[in-house]
Backbone as JSON Lines, residues from 0, in Angstrom:
{"i":0,"aa":"X","n":[-224.42,-96.78,31.52],"ca":[-225.75,-96.95,32.03],"c":[-225.83,-96.3,33.41]}
{"i":1,"aa":"X","n":[-226.77,-95.42,33.61],"ca":[-226.9,-94.67,34.85],"c":[-227.13,-95.58,36.05]}
{"i":2,"aa":"X","n":[-227.95,-96.59,35.86],"ca":[-228.26,-97.5,36.96],"c":[-227.0,-98.16,37.51]}
{"i":3,"aa":"X","n":[-226.14,-98.64,36.64],"ca":[-224.92,-99.33,37.07],"c":[-223.99,-98.35,37.79]}
{"i":4,"aa":"X","n":[-223.9,-97.13,37.28],"ca":[-223.06,-96.13,37.94],"c":[-223.58,-95.8,39.34]}
{"i":5,"aa":"X","n":[-224.9,-95.73,39.48],"ca":[-225.5,-95.36,40.76],"c":[-225.54,-96.51,41.76]}
{"i":6,"aa":"X","n":[-225.84,-97.72,41.33],"ca":[-226.08,-98.83,42.25],"c":[-225.08,-99.97,42.13]}
{"i":7,"aa":"X","n":[-224.11,-99.86,41.24],"ca":[-223.16,-100.95,41.01],"c":[-222.38,-101.36,42.24]}
{"i":8,"aa":"X","n":[-221.88,-100.38,43.0],"ca":[-221.09,-100.71,44.19],"c":[-221.93,-101.44,45.24]}
{"i":9,"aa":"X","n":[-223.15,-100.99,45.45],"ca":[-224.03,-101.65,46.43],"c":[-224.36,-103.07,45.99]}
{"i":10,"aa":"X","n":[-224.62,-103.25,44.7],"ca":[-224.93,-104.59,44.2],"c":[-223.7,-105.5,44.29]}
{"i":11,"aa":"X","n":[-222.52,-104.94,44.04],"ca":[-221.29,-105.73,44.16],"c":[-221.07,-106.15,45.61]}
{"i":12,"aa":"X","n":[-221.33,-105.25,46.54],"ca":[-221.19,-105.59,47.97],"c":[-222.14,-106.72,48.34]}
{"i":13,"aa":"X","n":[-223.38,-106.63,47.87],"ca":[-224.36,-107.68,48.14],"c":[-223.89,-109.01,47.55]}
{"i":14,"aa":"X","n":[-223.43,-108.97,46.32],"ca":[-222.94,-110.19,45.66],"c":[-221.75,-110.78,46.42]}
{"i":15,"aa":"X","n":[-220.83,-109.93,46.85],"ca":[-219.65,-110.4,47.57],"c":[-220.04,-111.05,48.9]}
{"i":16,"aa":"X","n":[-221.01,-110.47,49.58],"ca":[-221.45,-111.07,50.85],"c":[-222.11,-112.42,50.62]}
{"i":17,"aa":"X","n":[-222.81,-112.56,49.5],"ca":[-223.49,-113.82,49.24],"c":[-222.57,-114.88,48.69]}
{"i":18,"aa":"X","n":[-221.56,-114.5,47.91],"ca":[-220.7,-115.54,47.32],"c":[-219.41,-115.77,48.07]}
{"i":19,"aa":"X","n":[-218.91,-114.78,48.75],"ca":[-217.71,-114.99,49.54],"c":[-216.43,-114.46,48.93]}
{"i":20,"aa":"X","n":[-216.31,-114.4,47.64],"ca":[-215.09,-113.94,47.01],"c":[-215.41,-112.81,46.03]}
{"i":21,"aa":"X","n":[-214.61,-111.77,46.07],"ca":[-214.88,-110.61,45.22],"c":[-214.86,-110.97,43.73]}
{"i":22,"aa":"X","n":[-213.92,-111.82,43.32],"ca":[-213.84,-112.19,41.9],"c":[-215.12,-112.89,41.45]}
{"i":23,"aa":"X","n":[-215.61,-113.8,42.27],"ca":[-216.86,-114.5,41.95],"c":[-218.03,-113.52,41.94]}
{"i":24,"aa":"X","n":[-218.02,-112.59,42.89],"ca":[-219.09,-111.59,42.97],"c":[-219.11,-110.71,41.72]}
{"i":25,"aa":"X","n":[-217.94,-110.33,41.25],"ca":[-217.87,-109.5,40.04],"c":[-218.43,-110.26,38.84]}
{"i":26,"aa":"X","n":[-218.08,-111.53,38.73],"ca":[-218.58,-112.35,37.62],"c":[-220.09,-112.5,37.68]}
{"i":27,"aa":"X","n":[-220.6,-112.79,38.87],"ca":[-222.03,-112.99,39.03],"c":[-222.79,-111.69,38.79]}
{"i":28,"aa":"X","n":[-222.25,-110.58,39.3],"ca":[-222.92,-109.29,39.07],"c":[-222.93,-108.96,37.59]}
{"i":29,"aa":"X","n":[-221.84,-109.22,36.91],"ca":[-221.78,-108.95,35.46],"c":[-222.85,-109.78,34.74]}
{"i":30,"aa":"X","n":[-222.98,-111.03,35.09],"ca":[-224.0,-111.89,34.48],"c":[-225.4,-111.37,34.79]}
{"i":31,"aa":"X","n":[-225.62,-110.96,36.05],"ca":[-226.93,-110.43,36.44],"c":[-227.27,-109.17,35.66]}
{"i":32,"aa":"X","n":[-226.3,-108.28,35.52],"ca":[-226.53,-107.04,34.78],"c":[-226.79,-107.32,33.3]}
{"i":33,"aa":"X","n":[-226.09,-108.31,32.76],"ca":[-226.31,-108.69,31.36],"c":[-227.73,-109.22,31.17]}
{"i":34,"aa":"X","n":[-228.16,-110.09,32.08],"ca":[-229.53,-110.63,31.97],"c":[-230.57,-109.52,32.12]}
{"i":35,"aa":"X","n":[-230.33,-108.61,33.05],"ca":[-231.27,-107.5,33.26],"c":[-231.3,-106.59,32.03]}
{"i":36,"aa":"X","n":[-230.15,-106.35,31.44],"ca":[-230.08,-105.48,30.27],"c":[-230.9,-106.04,29.1]}
{"i":37,"aa":"X","n":[-230.84,-107.36,28.95],"ca":[-231.61,-108.0,27.87],"c":[-233.12,-107.8,28.05]}
{"i":38,"aa":"X","n":[-233.57,-107.66,29.29],"ca":[-234.99,-107.52,29.59],"c":[-235.37,-106.08,29.97]}
{"i":39,"aa":"X","n":[-234.46,-105.16,29.85],"ca":[-234.66,-103.79,30.31],"c":[-235.91,-103.15,29.72]}
{"i":40,"aa":"X","n":[-236.2,-103.42,28.47],"ca":[-237.37,-102.84,27.81],"c":[-238.69,-103.33,28.39]}
{"i":41,"aa":"X","n":[-238.66,-104.45,29.08],"ca":[-239.89,-105.01,29.66],"c":[-240.23,-104.4,31.01]}
{"i":42,"aa":"X","n":[-239.27,-103.71,31.62],"ca":[-239.54,-103.08,32.91],"c":[-240.47,-101.89,32.71]}
{"i":43,"aa":"X","n":[-241.3,-101.66,33.7],"ca":[-242.22,-100.53,33.62],"c":[-241.43,-99.24,33.63]}
{"i":44,"aa":"X","n":[-241.74,-98.32,32.73],"ca":[-241.03,-97.03,32.71],"c":[-241.2,-96.32,34.06]}
{"i":45,"aa":"X","n":[-240.12,-95.79,34.57],"ca":[-240.14,-95.08,35.84],"c":[-240.06,-95.97,37.06]}
{"i":46,"aa":"X","n":[-240.1,-97.3,36.89],"ca":[-240.0,-98.19,38.05],"c":[-238.54,-98.38,38.45]}
{"i":47,"aa":"X","n":[-238.33,-98.78,39.68],"ca":[-236.98,-99.02,40.19],"c":[-236.52,-100.41,39.73]}
{"i":48,"aa":"X","n":[-235.44,-100.48,38.94],"ca":[-234.97,-101.78,38.45],"c":[-234.15,-102.57,39.48]}
{"i":49,"aa":"X","n":[-233.78,-101.94,40.6],"ca":[-232.9,-102.62,41.55],"c":[-233.48,-103.92,42.11]}
{"i":50,"aa":"X","n":[-234.74,-103.98,42.53],"ca":[-235.27,-105.26,43.02],"c":[-235.19,-106.36,41.96]}
{"i":51,"aa":"X","n":[-235.42,-106.0,40.71],"ca":[-235.34,-106.98,39.62],"c":[-233.91,-107.49,39.46]}
{"i":52,"aa":"X","n":[-232.95,-106.59,39.46],"ca":[-231.55,-106.98,39.31],"c":[-231.1,-107.78,40.54]}
{"i":53,"aa":"X","n":[-231.52,-107.37,41.74],"ca":[-231.15,-108.09,42.96],"c":[-231.72,-109.5,42.93]}
{"i":54,"aa":"X","n":[-232.92,-109.65,42.44],"ca":[-233.53,-110.99,42.34],"c":[-232.72,-111.88,41.4]}
{"i":55,"aa":"X","n":[-232.32,-111.34,40.27],"ca":[-231.47,-112.1,39.33],"c":[-230.17,-112.49,40.03]}
{"i":56,"aa":"X","n":[-229.59,-111.56,40.76],"ca":[-228.34,-111.79,41.46],"c":[-228.48,-112.93,42.48]}
{"i":57,"aa":"X","n":[-229.52,-112.88,43.28],"ca":[-229.76,-113.92,44.29],"c":[-229.95,-115.28,43.6]}
{"i":58,"aa":"X","n":[-230.74,-115.31,42.55],"ca":[-230.97,-116.58,41.84],"c":[-229.68,-117.14,41.27]}
{"i":59,"aa":"X","n":[-228.82,-116.28,40.74],"ca":[-227.54,-116.75,40.2],"c":[-226.66,-117.33,41.3]}
{"i":60,"aa":"X","n":[-226.63,-116.68,42.45],"ca":[-225.8,-117.17,43.56],"c":[-226.32,-118.53,44.04]}
{"i":61,"aa":"X","n":[-227.64,-118.65,44.17],"ca":[-228.22,-119.92,44.62],"c":[-227.98,-121.02,43.59]}
{"i":62,"aa":"X","n":[-228.14,-120.7,42.31],"ca":[-227.88,-121.7,41.26],"c":[-226.43,-122.14,41.27]}
{"i":63,"aa":"X","n":[-225.53,-121.19,41.46],"ca":[-224.09,-121.49,41.5],"c":[-223.8,-122.43,42.67]}
{"i":64,"aa":"X","n":[-224.4,-122.17,43.82],"ca":[-224.16,-123.03,44.99],"c":[-224.69,-124.44,44.75]}
{"i":65,"aa":"X","n":[-225.82,-124.53,44.08],"ca":[-226.37,-125.86,43.77],"c":[-225.46,-126.63,42.82]}
{"i":66,"aa":"X","n":[-224.91,-125.91,41.84],"ca":[-224.03,-126.58,40.88],"c":[-222.76,-127.05,41.56]}
{"i":67,"aa":"X","n":[-222.19,-126.25,42.38],"ca":[-220.92,-126.6,42.99],"c":[-221.07,-127.6,44.13]}
{"i":68,"aa":"X","n":[-222.23,-127.61,44.76],"ca":[-222.57,-128.48,45.89],"c":[-221.68,-128.25,47.11]}
{"i":69,"aa":"X","n":[-220.45,-127.94,46.9],"ca":[-219.57,-127.67,48.02],"c":[-219.1,-126.23,47.87]}
{"i":70,"aa":"X","n":[-219.48,-125.4,48.8],"ca":[-219.07,-124.0,48.73],"c":[-217.62,-123.87,49.19]}
{"i":71,"aa":"X","n":[-216.91,-123.01,48.49],"ca":[-215.54,-122.75,48.92],"c":[-215.57,-122.01,50.25]}
{"i":72,"aa":"X","n":[-214.62,-122.33,51.07],"ca":[-214.5,-121.65,52.35],"c":[-213.16,-120.93,52.39]}
{"i":73,"aa":"X","n":[-213.2,-119.74,52.9],"ca":[-211.97,-118.99,53.11],"c":[-211.62,-119.14,54.57]}
{"i":74,"aa":"X","n":[-210.48,-119.74,54.84],"ca":[-210.08,-119.99,56.22],"c":[-209.44,-118.73,56.79]}
{"i":75,"aa":"X","n":[-210.02,-118.28,57.86],"ca":[-209.53,-117.08,58.54],"c":[-208.86,-117.51,59.84]}
{"i":76,"aa":"X","n":[-208.01,-116.66,60.34],"ca":[-207.36,-116.93,61.62],"c":[-208.41,-116.92,62.72]}
{"i":77,"aa":"X","n":[-208.22,-117.77,63.69],"ca":[-209.11,-117.82,64.84],"c":[-208.9,-116.57,65.7]}
{"i":78,"aa":"X","n":[-209.92,-116.17,66.45],"ca":[-209.74,-115.04,67.36],"c":[-208.68,-115.38,68.4]}
{"i":79,"aa":"X","n":[-208.03,-114.39,68.96],"ca":[-206.98,-114.67,69.95],"c":[-207.58,-115.36,71.17]}
{"i":80,"aa":"X","n":[-206.76,-116.14,71.85],"ca":[-207.24,-116.89,73.0],"c":[-207.14,-116.1,74.29]}
{"i":81,"aa":"X","n":[-206.65,-114.89,74.22],"ca":[-206.57,-114.06,75.43],"c":[-207.82,-113.21,75.55]}
{"i":82,"aa":"X","n":[-208.24,-112.92,76.77],"ca":[-209.45,-112.13,76.94],"c":[-209.31,-110.68,76.48]}
{"i":83,"aa":"X","n":[-208.1,-110.18,76.42],"ca":[-207.9,-108.8,75.99],"c":[-208.09,-108.71,74.47]}
{"i":84,"aa":"X","n":[-208.87,-107.73,74.07],"ca":[-209.12,-107.53,72.64],"c":[-207.9,-106.87,72.01]}
{"i":85,"aa":"X","n":[-207.49,-107.4,70.88],"ca":[-206.37,-106.81,70.17],"c":[-206.82,-105.56,69.42]}
{"i":86,"aa":"X","n":[-205.9,-104.76,68.93],"ca":[-206.29,-103.58,68.16],"c":[-207.06,-103.96,66.9]}
{"i":87,"aa":"X","n":[-206.88,-105.16,66.42],"ca":[-207.55,-105.64,65.21],"c":[-208.78,-106.47,65.54]}
{"i":88,"aa":"X","n":[-209.26,-106.39,66.77],"ca":[-210.37,-107.24,67.2],"c":[-211.6,-107.11,66.3]}
{"i":89,"aa":"X","n":[-211.96,-105.9,65.94],"ca":[-213.15,-105.7,65.09],"c":[-212.95,-106.37,63.73]}
{"i":90,"aa":"X","n":[-211.76,-106.27,63.18],"ca":[-211.47,-106.89,61.88],"c":[-211.53,-108.41,62.0]}
{"i":91,"aa":"X","n":[-210.94,-108.94,63.07],"ca":[-210.94,-110.38,63.28],"c":[-212.37,-110.89,63.5]}
{"i":92,"aa":"X","n":[-213.14,-110.14,64.28],"ca":[-214.53,-110.53,64.54],"c":[-215.33,-110.53,63.24]}
{"i":93,"aa":"X","n":[-215.12,-109.51,62.42],"ca":[-215.81,-109.44,61.13],"c":[-215.4,-110.62,60.25]}
{"i":94,"aa":"X","n":[-214.11,-110.96,60.26],"ca":[-213.64,-112.1,59.48],"c":[-214.29,-113.4,59.92]}
{"i":95,"aa":"X","n":[-214.41,-113.58,61.23],"ca":[-215.06,-114.77,61.77],"c":[-216.53,-114.8,61.38]}
{"i":96,"aa":"X","n":[-217.19,-113.65,61.49],"ca":[-218.59,-113.57,61.1],"c":[-218.76,-113.9,59.62]}
{"i":97,"aa":"X","n":[-217.89,-113.37,58.76],"ca":[-217.99,-113.63,57.33],"c":[-217.74,-115.12,57.04]}
{"i":98,"aa":"X","n":[-216.8,-115.71,57.74],"ca":[-216.53,-117.15,57.56],"c":[-217.76,-117.97,57.9]}
{"i":99,"aa":"X","n":[-218.39,-117.66,59.01],"ca":[-219.57,-118.41,59.43],"c":[-220.77,-118.12,58.52]}
{"i":100,"aa":"X","n":[-220.88,-116.91,58.02],"ca":[-221.94,-116.58,57.08],"c":[-221.81,-117.41,55.81]}
{"i":101,"aa":"X","n":[-220.58,-117.61,55.35],"ca":[-220.33,-118.4,54.14],"c":[-220.68,-119.87,54.34]}
{"i":102,"aa":"X","n":[-220.69,-120.34,55.58],"ca":[-221.02,-121.74,55.85],"c":[-222.52,-122.02,55.83]}
{"i":103,"aa":"X","n":[-223.32,-120.97,55.88],"ca":[-224.77,-121.15,55.81],"c":[-225.17,-121.56,54.39]}
{"i":104,"aa":"X","n":[-226.34,-122.14,54.26],"ca":[-226.85,-122.46,52.94],"c":[-227.13,-121.19,52.15]}
{"i":105,"aa":"X","n":[-227.19,-121.29,50.84],"ca":[-227.35,-120.08,50.02],"c":[-228.65,-119.32,50.3]}
{"i":106,"aa":"X","n":[-229.72,-120.0,50.61],"ca":[-231.0,-119.32,50.86],"c":[-230.94,-118.55,52.18]}
{"i":107,"aa":"X","n":[-230.43,-119.2,53.24],"ca":[-230.32,-118.51,54.53],"c":[-229.35,-117.34,54.42]}
{"i":108,"aa":"X","n":[-228.24,-117.55,53.74],"ca":[-227.26,-116.48,53.57],"c":[-227.88,-115.3,52.82]}
{"i":109,"aa":"X","n":[-228.65,-115.59,51.75],"ca":[-229.3,-114.53,50.98],"c":[-230.28,-113.75,51.86]}
{"i":110,"aa":"X","n":[-231.06,-114.46,52.67],"ca":[-232.02,-113.79,53.56],"c":[-231.29,-112.88,54.54]}
{"i":111,"aa":"X","n":[-230.23,-113.38,55.18],"ca":[-229.51,-112.57,56.16],"c":[-228.81,-111.37,55.53]}
{"i":112,"aa":"X","n":[-228.24,-111.57,54.36],"ca":[-227.57,-110.45,53.68],"c":[-228.59,-109.38,53.31]}
{"i":113,"aa":"X","n":[-229.71,-109.78,52.71],"ca":[-230.7,-108.8,52.29],"c":[-231.36,-108.11,53.49]}
{"i":114,"aa":"X","n":[-231.66,-108.87,54.54],"ca":[-232.34,-108.29,55.71],"c":[-231.43,-107.38,56.52]}
{"i":115,"aa":"X","n":[-230.2,-107.84,56.79],"ca":[-229.38,-107.14,57.77],"c":[-228.25,-106.31,57.17]}
{"i":116,"aa":"X","n":[-227.7,-106.69,56.03],"ca":[-226.69,-105.85,55.4],"c":[-227.34,-104.83,54.47]}
{"i":117,"aa":"X","n":[-228.3,-105.28,53.72],"ca":[-228.98,-104.37,52.79],"c":[-230.13,-103.65,53.47]}
{"i":118,"aa":"X","n":[-230.48,-104.04,54.68],"ca":[-231.51,-103.4,55.49],"c":[-232.87,-103.37,54.8]}
{"i":119,"aa":"X","n":[-233.22,-104.46,54.12],"ca":[-234.54,-104.56,53.51],"c":[-235.54,-105.06,54.55]}
{"i":120,"aa":"X","n":[-236.78,-104.69,54.39],"ca":[-237.81,-105.2,55.28],"c":[-238.06,-106.68,54.96]}
{"i":121,"aa":"X","n":[-238.84,-107.33,55.8],"ca":[-239.18,-108.73,55.54],"c":[-239.96,-108.85,54.23]}
{"i":122,"aa":"X","n":[-240.86,-107.92,53.98],"ca":[-241.66,-107.96,52.74],"c":[-240.79,-107.72,51.52]}
{"i":123,"aa":"X","n":[-239.86,-106.77,51.6],"ca":[-238.95,-106.5,50.47],"c":[-238.04,-107.69,50.21]}
{"i":124,"aa":"X","n":[-237.57,-108.32,51.28],"ca":[-236.72,-109.51,51.13],"c":[-237.51,-110.64,50.49]}
{"i":125,"aa":"X","n":[-238.75,-110.82,50.92],"ca":[-239.6,-111.87,50.35],"c":[-239.81,-111.63,48.86]}
{"i":126,"aa":"X","n":[-240.06,-110.37,48.48],"ca":[-240.22,-110.06,47.04],"c":[-238.94,-110.33,46.27]}
{"i":127,"aa":"X","n":[-237.8,-109.95,46.85],"ca":[-236.52,-110.14,46.18],"c":[-236.21,-111.62,45.97]}
{"i":128,"aa":"X","n":[-236.63,-112.45,46.91],"ca":[-236.34,-113.88,46.83],"c":[-237.48,-114.7,46.22]}
{"i":129,"aa":"X","n":[-238.62,-114.06,46.02],"ca":[-239.75,-114.77,45.44],"c":[-240.34,-115.8,46.39]}
{"i":130,"aa":"X","n":[-240.43,-115.45,47.66],"ca":[-240.98,-116.36,48.66],"c":[-241.91,-115.59,49.58]}
{"i":131,"aa":"X","n":[-242.49,-116.27,50.55],"ca":[-243.41,-115.62,51.47],"c":[-242.64,-114.93,52.59]}
{"i":132,"aa":"X","n":[-243.32,-114.0,53.26],"ca":[-242.74,-113.31,54.41],"c":[-242.44,-114.34,55.51]}
{"i":133,"aa":"X","n":[-243.3,-115.33,55.66],"ca":[-243.08,-116.38,56.66],"c":[-241.79,-117.15,56.39]}
{"i":134,"aa":"X","n":[-241.5,-117.4,55.13],"ca":[-240.25,-118.08,54.78],"c":[-239.06,-117.22,55.14]}
{"i":135,"aa":"X","n":[-239.15,-115.93,54.87],"ca":[-238.07,-115.01,55.23],"c":[-237.85,-115.03,56.74]}
{"i":136,"aa":"X","n":[-238.94,-114.98,57.5],"ca":[-238.83,-115.0,58.96],"c":[-238.19,-116.29,59.46]}
{"i":137,"aa":"X","n":[-238.63,-117.41,58.93],"ca":[-238.09,-118.69,59.41],"c":[-236.63,-118.87,58.98]}
{"i":138,"aa":"X","n":[-236.3,-118.49,57.75],"ca":[-234.91,-118.61,57.29],"c":[-233.99,-117.68,58.07]}
{"i":139,"aa":"X","n":[-234.47,-116.47,58.36],"ca":[-233.67,-115.53,59.15],"c":[-233.47,-116.06,60.56]}
{"i":140,"aa":"X","n":[-234.52,-116.59,61.15],"ca":[-234.44,-117.12,62.51],"c":[-233.46,-118.29,62.57]}
{"i":141,"aa":"X","n":[-233.6,-119.21,61.65],"ca":[-232.7,-120.38,61.63],"c":[-231.26,-119.97,61.34]}
{"i":142,"aa":"X","n":[-231.09,-119.06,60.37],"ca":[-229.75,-118.6,60.02],"c":[-229.07,-117.89,61.19]}
{"i":143,"aa":"X","n":[-229.8,-117.0,61.86],"ca":[-229.24,-116.29,63.01],"c":[-228.92,-117.26,64.14]}
{"i":144,"aa":"X","n":[-229.78,-118.25,64.36],"ca":[-229.52,-119.24,65.42],"c":[-228.24,-120.02,65.11]}
{"i":145,"aa":"X","n":[-228.06,-120.41,63.84],"ca":[-226.83,-121.14,63.47],"c":[-225.61,-120.26,63.63]}
{"i":146,"aa":"X","n":[-225.72,-118.99,63.23],"ca":[-224.59,-118.07,63.39],"c":[-224.24,-117.9,64.88]}
{"i":147,"aa":"X","n":[-225.26,-117.68,65.7],"ca":[-225.01,-117.51,67.14],"c":[-224.33,-118.74,67.73]}
{"i":148,"aa":"X","n":[-224.84,-119.91,67.37],"ca":[-224.27,-121.15,67.9],"c":[-222.8,-121.29,67.49]}
{"i":149,"aa":"X","n":[-222.53,-121.07,66.22],"ca":[-221.16,-121.21,65.73],"c":[-220.25,-120.12,66.27]}
{"i":150,"aa":"X","n":[-220.75,-118.89,66.34],"ca":[-219.93,-117.8,66.85],"c":[-219.66,-117.97,68.34]}
{"i":151,"aa":"X","n":[-220.63,-118.46,69.09],"ca":[-220.42,-118.71,70.51],"c":[-219.3,-119.71,70.72]}
{"i":152,"aa":"X","n":[-219.28,-120.78,69.91],"ca":[-218.22,-121.78,70.07],"c":[-216.88,-121.26,69.58]}
{"i":153,"aa":"X","n":[-216.88,-120.43,68.53],"ca":[-215.62,-119.87,68.01],"c":[-215.06,-118.78,68.9]}
{"i":154,"aa":"X","n":[-215.93,-118.02,69.56],"ca":[-215.47,-116.89,70.36],"c":[-215.34,-117.22,71.84]}
{"i":155,"aa":"X","n":[-215.67,-118.44,72.24],"ca":[-215.59,-118.84,73.65],"c":[-214.21,-118.58,74.24]}
{"i":156,"aa":"X","n":[-213.11,-118.82,73.48],"ca":[-211.79,-118.55,74.07],"c":[-211.59,-117.1,74.48]}
{"i":157,"aa":"X","n":[-212.32,-116.17,73.88],"ca":[-212.16,-114.76,74.24],"c":[-212.6,-114.5,75.67]}
{"i":158,"aa":"X","n":[-213.63,-115.19,76.1],"ca":[-214.16,-114.95,77.44],"c":[-213.45,-115.75,78.52]}
{"i":159,"aa":"X","n":[-212.55,-116.65,78.15],"ca":[-211.87,-117.51,79.12],"c":[-210.9,-116.74,79.98]}
């Protein structure tokens, strides 16, 4: 299928950011693609199927989080306590950011991933999630505030 060859990696990246583990992301993406394939004939000819597939993907991730109630957390090493940045500082910082992103609720995490990793506009994110632009704005604001608060407390030793 041409669509999967062209957009599969980007959709897998989105799924991995939302679920936290590559294996889970692969399973969820496979399920999303299967559901989309069953409805492929209903899509308007010539229309872009990616928003439809992304919406299925987001719904599957949110449903999975509701079923599990407790999201798995991947424990990463804390940033070094010295003010000097190590050669791996960017990797460690990214790991910390990913850990804190996984601690957000599934809706806030989906909004932040779609807005800032996938670089969708507020309107595109709202369409992908089936909510209003105002909801996207409020979820993004709350999610970013929680990330900042948690990252400030986790990274405080760096500035000491």
